[in-house]
Coordinates of C-alpha atoms in Angstrom, one line a residue:
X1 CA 11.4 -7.7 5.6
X2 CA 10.0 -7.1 9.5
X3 CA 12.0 -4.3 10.6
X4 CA 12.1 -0.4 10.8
X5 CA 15.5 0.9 9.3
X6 CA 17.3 3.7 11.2
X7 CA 18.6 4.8 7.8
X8 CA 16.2 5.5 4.5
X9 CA 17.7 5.8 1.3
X10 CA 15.3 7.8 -1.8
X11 CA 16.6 7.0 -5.4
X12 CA 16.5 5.3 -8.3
X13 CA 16.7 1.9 -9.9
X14 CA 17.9 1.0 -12.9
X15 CA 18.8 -1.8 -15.5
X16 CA 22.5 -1.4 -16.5
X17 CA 24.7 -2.3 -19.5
X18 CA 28.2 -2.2 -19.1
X19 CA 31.4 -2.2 -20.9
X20 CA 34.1 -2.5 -19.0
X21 CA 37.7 -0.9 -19.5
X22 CA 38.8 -4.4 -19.6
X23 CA 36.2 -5.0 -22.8
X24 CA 34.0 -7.2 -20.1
X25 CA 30.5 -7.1 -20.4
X26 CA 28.1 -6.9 -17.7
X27 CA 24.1 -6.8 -19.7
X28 CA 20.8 -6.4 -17.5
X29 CA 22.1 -6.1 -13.8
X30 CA 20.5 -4.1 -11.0
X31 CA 21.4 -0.5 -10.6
X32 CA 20.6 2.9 -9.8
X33 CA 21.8 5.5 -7.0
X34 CA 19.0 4.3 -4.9
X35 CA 20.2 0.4 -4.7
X36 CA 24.2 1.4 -4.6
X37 CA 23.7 3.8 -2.0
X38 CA 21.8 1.0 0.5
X39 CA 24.4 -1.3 -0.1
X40 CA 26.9 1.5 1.2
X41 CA 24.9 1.6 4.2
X42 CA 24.2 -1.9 4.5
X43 CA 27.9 -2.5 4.0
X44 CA 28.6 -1.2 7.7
X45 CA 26.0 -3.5 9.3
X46 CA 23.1 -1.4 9.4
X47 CA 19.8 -2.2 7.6
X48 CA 18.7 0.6 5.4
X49 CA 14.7 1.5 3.7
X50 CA 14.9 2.0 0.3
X51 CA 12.5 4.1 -1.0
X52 CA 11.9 4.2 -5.0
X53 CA 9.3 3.7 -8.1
X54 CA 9.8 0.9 -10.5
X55 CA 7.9 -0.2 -13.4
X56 CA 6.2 -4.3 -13.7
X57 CA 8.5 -5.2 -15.6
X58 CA 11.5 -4.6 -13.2
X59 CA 12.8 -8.2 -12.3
X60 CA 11.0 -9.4 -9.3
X61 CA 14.5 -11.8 -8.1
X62 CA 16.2 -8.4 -7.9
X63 CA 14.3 -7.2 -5.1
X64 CA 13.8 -10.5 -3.3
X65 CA 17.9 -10.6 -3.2
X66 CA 18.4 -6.9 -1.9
X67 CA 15.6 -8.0 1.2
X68 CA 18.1 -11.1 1.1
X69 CA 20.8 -9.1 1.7
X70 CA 19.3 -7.3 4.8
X71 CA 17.7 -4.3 2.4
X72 CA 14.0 -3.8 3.3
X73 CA 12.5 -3.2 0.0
X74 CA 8.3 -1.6 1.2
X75 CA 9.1 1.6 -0.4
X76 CA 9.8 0.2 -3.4
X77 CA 6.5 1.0 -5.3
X78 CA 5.8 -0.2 -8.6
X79 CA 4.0 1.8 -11.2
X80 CA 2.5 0.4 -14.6
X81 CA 3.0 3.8 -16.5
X82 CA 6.8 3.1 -15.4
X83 CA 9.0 2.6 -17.9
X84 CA 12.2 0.8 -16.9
X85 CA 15.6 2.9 -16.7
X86 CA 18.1 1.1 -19.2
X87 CA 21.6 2.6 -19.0
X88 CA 24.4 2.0 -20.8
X89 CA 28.3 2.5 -19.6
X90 CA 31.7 2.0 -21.9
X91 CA 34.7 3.2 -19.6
X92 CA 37.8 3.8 -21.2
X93 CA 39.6 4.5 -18.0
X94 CA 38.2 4.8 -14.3
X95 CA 37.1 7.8 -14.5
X96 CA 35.8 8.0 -18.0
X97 CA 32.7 7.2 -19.9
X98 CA 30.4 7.3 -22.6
X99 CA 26.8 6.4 -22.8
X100 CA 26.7 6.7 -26.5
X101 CA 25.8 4.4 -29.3
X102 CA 26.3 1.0 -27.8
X103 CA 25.6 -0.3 -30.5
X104 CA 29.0 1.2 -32.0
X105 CA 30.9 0.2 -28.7
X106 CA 29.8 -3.5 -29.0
X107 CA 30.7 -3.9 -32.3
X108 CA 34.7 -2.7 -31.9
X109 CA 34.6 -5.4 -29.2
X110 CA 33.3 -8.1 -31.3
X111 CA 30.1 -8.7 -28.4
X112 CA 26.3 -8.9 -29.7
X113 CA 24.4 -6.4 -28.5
X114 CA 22.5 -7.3 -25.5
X115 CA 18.3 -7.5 -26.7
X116 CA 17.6 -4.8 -23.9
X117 CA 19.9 -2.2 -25.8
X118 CA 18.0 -2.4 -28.9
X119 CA 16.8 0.9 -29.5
X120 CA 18.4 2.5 -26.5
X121 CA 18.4 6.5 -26.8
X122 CA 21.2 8.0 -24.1
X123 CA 19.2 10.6 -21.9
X124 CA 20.3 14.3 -21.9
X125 CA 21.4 16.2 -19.3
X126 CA 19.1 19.0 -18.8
X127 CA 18.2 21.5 -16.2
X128 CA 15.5 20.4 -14.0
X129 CA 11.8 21.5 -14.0
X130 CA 10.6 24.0 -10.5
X131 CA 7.4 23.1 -11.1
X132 CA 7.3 19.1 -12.6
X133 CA 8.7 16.4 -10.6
X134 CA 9.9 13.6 -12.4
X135 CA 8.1 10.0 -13.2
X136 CA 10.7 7.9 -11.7
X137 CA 11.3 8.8 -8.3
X138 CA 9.2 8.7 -4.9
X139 CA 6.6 10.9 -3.9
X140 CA 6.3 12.1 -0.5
X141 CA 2.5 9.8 0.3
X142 CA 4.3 6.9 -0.6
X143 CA 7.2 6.8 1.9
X144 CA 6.4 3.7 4.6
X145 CA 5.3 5.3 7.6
X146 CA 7.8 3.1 9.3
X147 CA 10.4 4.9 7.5
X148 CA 9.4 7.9 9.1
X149 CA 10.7 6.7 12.6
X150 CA 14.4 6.7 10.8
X151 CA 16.9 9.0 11.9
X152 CA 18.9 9.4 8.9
X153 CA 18.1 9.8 4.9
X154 CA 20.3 10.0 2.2
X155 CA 18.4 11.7 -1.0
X156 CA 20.0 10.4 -3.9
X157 CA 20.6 12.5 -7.4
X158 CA 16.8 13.4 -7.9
X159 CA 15.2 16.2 -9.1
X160 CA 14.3 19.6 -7.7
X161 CA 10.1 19.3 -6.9
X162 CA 10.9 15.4 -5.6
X163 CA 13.7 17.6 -3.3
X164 CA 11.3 20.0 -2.0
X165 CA 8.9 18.2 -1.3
X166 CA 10.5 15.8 0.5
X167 CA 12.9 17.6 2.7
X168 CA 9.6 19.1 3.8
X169 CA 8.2 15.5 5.1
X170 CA 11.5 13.6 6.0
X171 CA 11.9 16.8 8.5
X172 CA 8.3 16.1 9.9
X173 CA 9.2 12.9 11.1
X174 CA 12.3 11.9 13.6
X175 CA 14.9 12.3 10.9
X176 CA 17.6 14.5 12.0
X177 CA 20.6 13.4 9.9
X178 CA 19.7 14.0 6.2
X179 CA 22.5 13.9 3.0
X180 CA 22.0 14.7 -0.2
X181 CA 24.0 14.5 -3.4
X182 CA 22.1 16.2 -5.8
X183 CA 21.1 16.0 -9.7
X184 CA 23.3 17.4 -12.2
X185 CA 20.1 19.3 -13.4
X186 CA 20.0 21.4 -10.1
X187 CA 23.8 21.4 -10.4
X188 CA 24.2 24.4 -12.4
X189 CA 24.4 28.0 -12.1
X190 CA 20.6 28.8 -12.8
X191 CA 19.7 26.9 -9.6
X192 CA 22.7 28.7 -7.3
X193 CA 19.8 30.6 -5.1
X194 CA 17.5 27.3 -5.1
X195 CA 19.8 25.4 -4.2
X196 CA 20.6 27.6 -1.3
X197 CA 17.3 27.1 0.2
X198 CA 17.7 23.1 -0.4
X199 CA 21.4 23.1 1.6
X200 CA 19.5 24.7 4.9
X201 CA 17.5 21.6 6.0
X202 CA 20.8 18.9 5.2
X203 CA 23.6 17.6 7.6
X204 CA 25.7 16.2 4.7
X205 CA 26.2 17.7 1.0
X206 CA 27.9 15.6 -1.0
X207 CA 28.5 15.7 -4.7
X208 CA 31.6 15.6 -7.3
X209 CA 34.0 18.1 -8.3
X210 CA 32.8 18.5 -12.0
X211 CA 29.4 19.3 -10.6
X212 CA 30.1 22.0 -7.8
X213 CA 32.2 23.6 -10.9
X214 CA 29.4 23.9 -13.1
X215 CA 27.4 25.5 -9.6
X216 CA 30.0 27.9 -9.6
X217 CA 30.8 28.8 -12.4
X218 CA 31.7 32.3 -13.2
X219 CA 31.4 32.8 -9.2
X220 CA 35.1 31.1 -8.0
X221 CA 37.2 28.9 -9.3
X222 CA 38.7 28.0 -5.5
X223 CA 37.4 24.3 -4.1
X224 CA 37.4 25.4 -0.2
X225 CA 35.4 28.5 -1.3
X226 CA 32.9 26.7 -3.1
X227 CA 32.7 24.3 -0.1
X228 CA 32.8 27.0 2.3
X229 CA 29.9 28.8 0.6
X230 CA 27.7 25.6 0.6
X231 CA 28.1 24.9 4.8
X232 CA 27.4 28.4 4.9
X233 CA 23.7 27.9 3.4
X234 CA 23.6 25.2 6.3
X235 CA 25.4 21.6 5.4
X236 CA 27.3 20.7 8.7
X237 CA 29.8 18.7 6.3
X238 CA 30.4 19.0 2.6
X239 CA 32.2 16.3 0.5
X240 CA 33.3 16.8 -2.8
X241 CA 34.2 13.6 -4.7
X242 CA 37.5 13.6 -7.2
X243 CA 37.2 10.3 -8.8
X244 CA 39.9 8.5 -8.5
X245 CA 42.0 11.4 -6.8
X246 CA 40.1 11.0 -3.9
X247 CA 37.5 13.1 -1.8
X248 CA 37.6 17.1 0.2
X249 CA 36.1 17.4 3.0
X250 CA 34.9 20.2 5.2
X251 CA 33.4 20.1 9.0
X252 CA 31.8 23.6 8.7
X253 CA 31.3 23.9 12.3
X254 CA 34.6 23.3 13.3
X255 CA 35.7 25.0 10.1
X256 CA 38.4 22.0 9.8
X257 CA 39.1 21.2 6.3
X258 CA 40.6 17.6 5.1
X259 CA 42.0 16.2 1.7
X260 CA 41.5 11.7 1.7
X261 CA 43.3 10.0 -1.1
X262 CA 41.1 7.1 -2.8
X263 CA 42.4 3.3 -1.5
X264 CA 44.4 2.2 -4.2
X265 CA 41.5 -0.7 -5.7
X266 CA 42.6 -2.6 -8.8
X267 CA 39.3 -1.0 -10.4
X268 CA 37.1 -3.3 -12.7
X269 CA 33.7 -1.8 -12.7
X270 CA 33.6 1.8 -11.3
X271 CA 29.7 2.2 -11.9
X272 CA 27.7 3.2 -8.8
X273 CA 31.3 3.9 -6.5
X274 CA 30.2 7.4 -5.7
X275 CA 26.6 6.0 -4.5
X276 CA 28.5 3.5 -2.5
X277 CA 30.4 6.4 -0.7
X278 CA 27.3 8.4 -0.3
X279 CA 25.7 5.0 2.1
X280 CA 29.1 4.4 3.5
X281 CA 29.7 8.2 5.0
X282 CA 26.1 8.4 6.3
X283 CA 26.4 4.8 7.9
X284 CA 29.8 5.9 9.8
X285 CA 28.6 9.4 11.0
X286 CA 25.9 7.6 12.3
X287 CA 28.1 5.2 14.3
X288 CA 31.0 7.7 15.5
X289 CA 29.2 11.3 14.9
X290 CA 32.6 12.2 13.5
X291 CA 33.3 13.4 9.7
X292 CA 36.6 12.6 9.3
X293 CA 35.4 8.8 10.3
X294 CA 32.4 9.0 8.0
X295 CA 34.6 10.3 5.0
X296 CA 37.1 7.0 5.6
X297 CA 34.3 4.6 5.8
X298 CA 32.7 6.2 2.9
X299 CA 35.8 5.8 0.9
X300 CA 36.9 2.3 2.2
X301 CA 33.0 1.1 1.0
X302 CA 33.8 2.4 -2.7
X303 CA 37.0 0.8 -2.8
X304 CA 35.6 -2.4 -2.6
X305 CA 33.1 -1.3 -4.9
X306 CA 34.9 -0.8 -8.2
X307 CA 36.6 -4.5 -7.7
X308 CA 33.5 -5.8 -9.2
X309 CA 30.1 -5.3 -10.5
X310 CA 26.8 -4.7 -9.7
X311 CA 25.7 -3.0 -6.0
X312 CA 25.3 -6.1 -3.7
X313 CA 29.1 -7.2 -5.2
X314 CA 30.5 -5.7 -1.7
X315 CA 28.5 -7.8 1.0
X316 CA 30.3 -10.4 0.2
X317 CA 33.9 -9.0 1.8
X318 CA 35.2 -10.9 4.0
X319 CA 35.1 -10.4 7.4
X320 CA 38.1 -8.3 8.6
X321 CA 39.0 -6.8 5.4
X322 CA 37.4 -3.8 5.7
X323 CA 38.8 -2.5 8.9
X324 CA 42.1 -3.4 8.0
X325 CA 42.0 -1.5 5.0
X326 CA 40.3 1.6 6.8
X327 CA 44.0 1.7 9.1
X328 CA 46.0 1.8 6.0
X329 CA 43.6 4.4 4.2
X330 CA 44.0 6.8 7.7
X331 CA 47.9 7.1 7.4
X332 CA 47.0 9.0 3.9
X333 CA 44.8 11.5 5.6
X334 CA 45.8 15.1 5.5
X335 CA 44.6 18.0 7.4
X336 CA 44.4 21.7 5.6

């Protein structure tokens, strides 16, 4: 696709398996932070960069259908030592999930087991590597100089070399806005002092409630403080993400403080929602320079997430919709 995004996203892609509360199931669909979060940005008419590594055996249609959905796809960069990501998802409510034993899962529901779960082993959790950067996500040489001329990036959960490094470069070109909603492996108490020195080069912080607990922990058990602490470090806004419940939201400069209740979706498929949010926020602070806008647009891009699966699912709203929810969503908002 012949054009220079304003907005870069760096992330992931995956292949996703899901089982939905409903007992639906959704086998082999495009995924990953990297692809939900462009179609957050995408959502609000701009046309986003995605930057990410893939394997050859990622489906090639995939990628021809995010550049035909206005998603310019040349820092996508495929790798032959690149295994696929295959993840798995049973939700038993909106806000809960396993990615254990499909096998099990797929059974109760009386559903073969989809060929590409055959062997599947769920991932731990772990606490990143400071000196090993991870297989799967983009190195710094490989960013599109084109990118470069962006002025916004969103760095999606990575890990914490791939986040050093390339705060470092996104900063040497004319990127001024950057968010980040980091890993759960930097999201931990061992990496409260690194994680300081990641905060002071980002505009936006974003990440979920469950996750700036385990930063914390032992240190405050107060949201505001913990949110306080972080735009101290240097994030002009911080948004913490509640699920279902909603989102927090500090301005740190103007020290103002808000609380946005979630739109009330009939949820179907709540896999990649936060993502969404993440490309929704950046999108609107880049067309009003206002957080309290961002935050609603975020949130009004998830909500038409969940009703449905897979991360191009909202580009097909129709026209109108939106906006009309983002009035009824601003009635909701309150001020601290």
């Amino acid at each position: 696709m012949d054009f220079s995004p304003r907005i870069i996203v760096l992330g992931k892609l995956t292949r996703d398996y899901i089982l939905t509360q409903d007992g639906i199931s959704r086998a082999d669909i495009p995924g990953g932070d990297g692809i939900f979060s462009a179609a957050g940005v995408r959502f609000w008419d701009e046309l986003p960069g995605l930057c990410a590594r893939i394997g050859e055996m990622y489906p090639q249609r995939w990628l021809e259908s995010f550049e035909t959905n206005g998603i310019n796809t040349l820092g996508i960069i495929t790798h032959s030592e690149i295994p696929d990501i295959i993840r798995f998802f049973r939700y038993t409510s909106p806000d809960t999930f396993t990615q254990n034993d499909p096998i099990a899962h797929y059974a109760q529901l009386g559903i073969p087991i989809p060929k590409g779960l055959l062997g599947y082993v769920n991932p731990l959790q772990q606490t990143d590597s400071q000196t090993q950067a991870s297989l799967h996500y983009i190195r710094s040489y490989e960013i599109p100089p084109a990118y470069l001329d962006a002025i916004a990036a969103h760095l999606c959960p990575l890990d914490y070399v791939s986040y050093t490094t390339l705060l470092h470069t996104l900063k040497q070109g004319s990127i001024h806005t950057i968010s980040m909603d980091p890993s759960e492996g930097i999201m931990n108490s061992l990496f409260y002092s690194s994680l300081a020195d990641l905060v002071r080069n980002l505009t936006i912080f974003q990440t979920t409630e469950s996750k700036i607990r385990q930063l914390f922990l032992g240190r405050t058990e107060d949201i505001w403080e913990m949110a306080d602490q972080i735009g101290s470090w240097g994030a002009e806004m911080v948004v913490i993400h509640c699920g279902s419940q909603g989102q927090y939201l500090l301005d740190h400069s103007s020290k103002k403080r808000w609380v946005l209740s979630a739109y009330p979706s009939h949820v179907v498929d709540p896999t990649g929602a936060g993502a969404v949010f993440c490309g929704g926020f950046l999108a609107g602070y880049l067309q009003h320079y206002d957080p309290l806008m961002a935050c609603l647009k975020g949130s009004i891009s998830a909500s038409f997430s969940v009703e449905g699966s897979g991360p191009l699912y909202i580009l097909d709203t129709l026209p109108g919709l939106a906006e009309r929810r983002l009035e009824k969503l601003k009635e909701t908002v309150r001020q601290i």
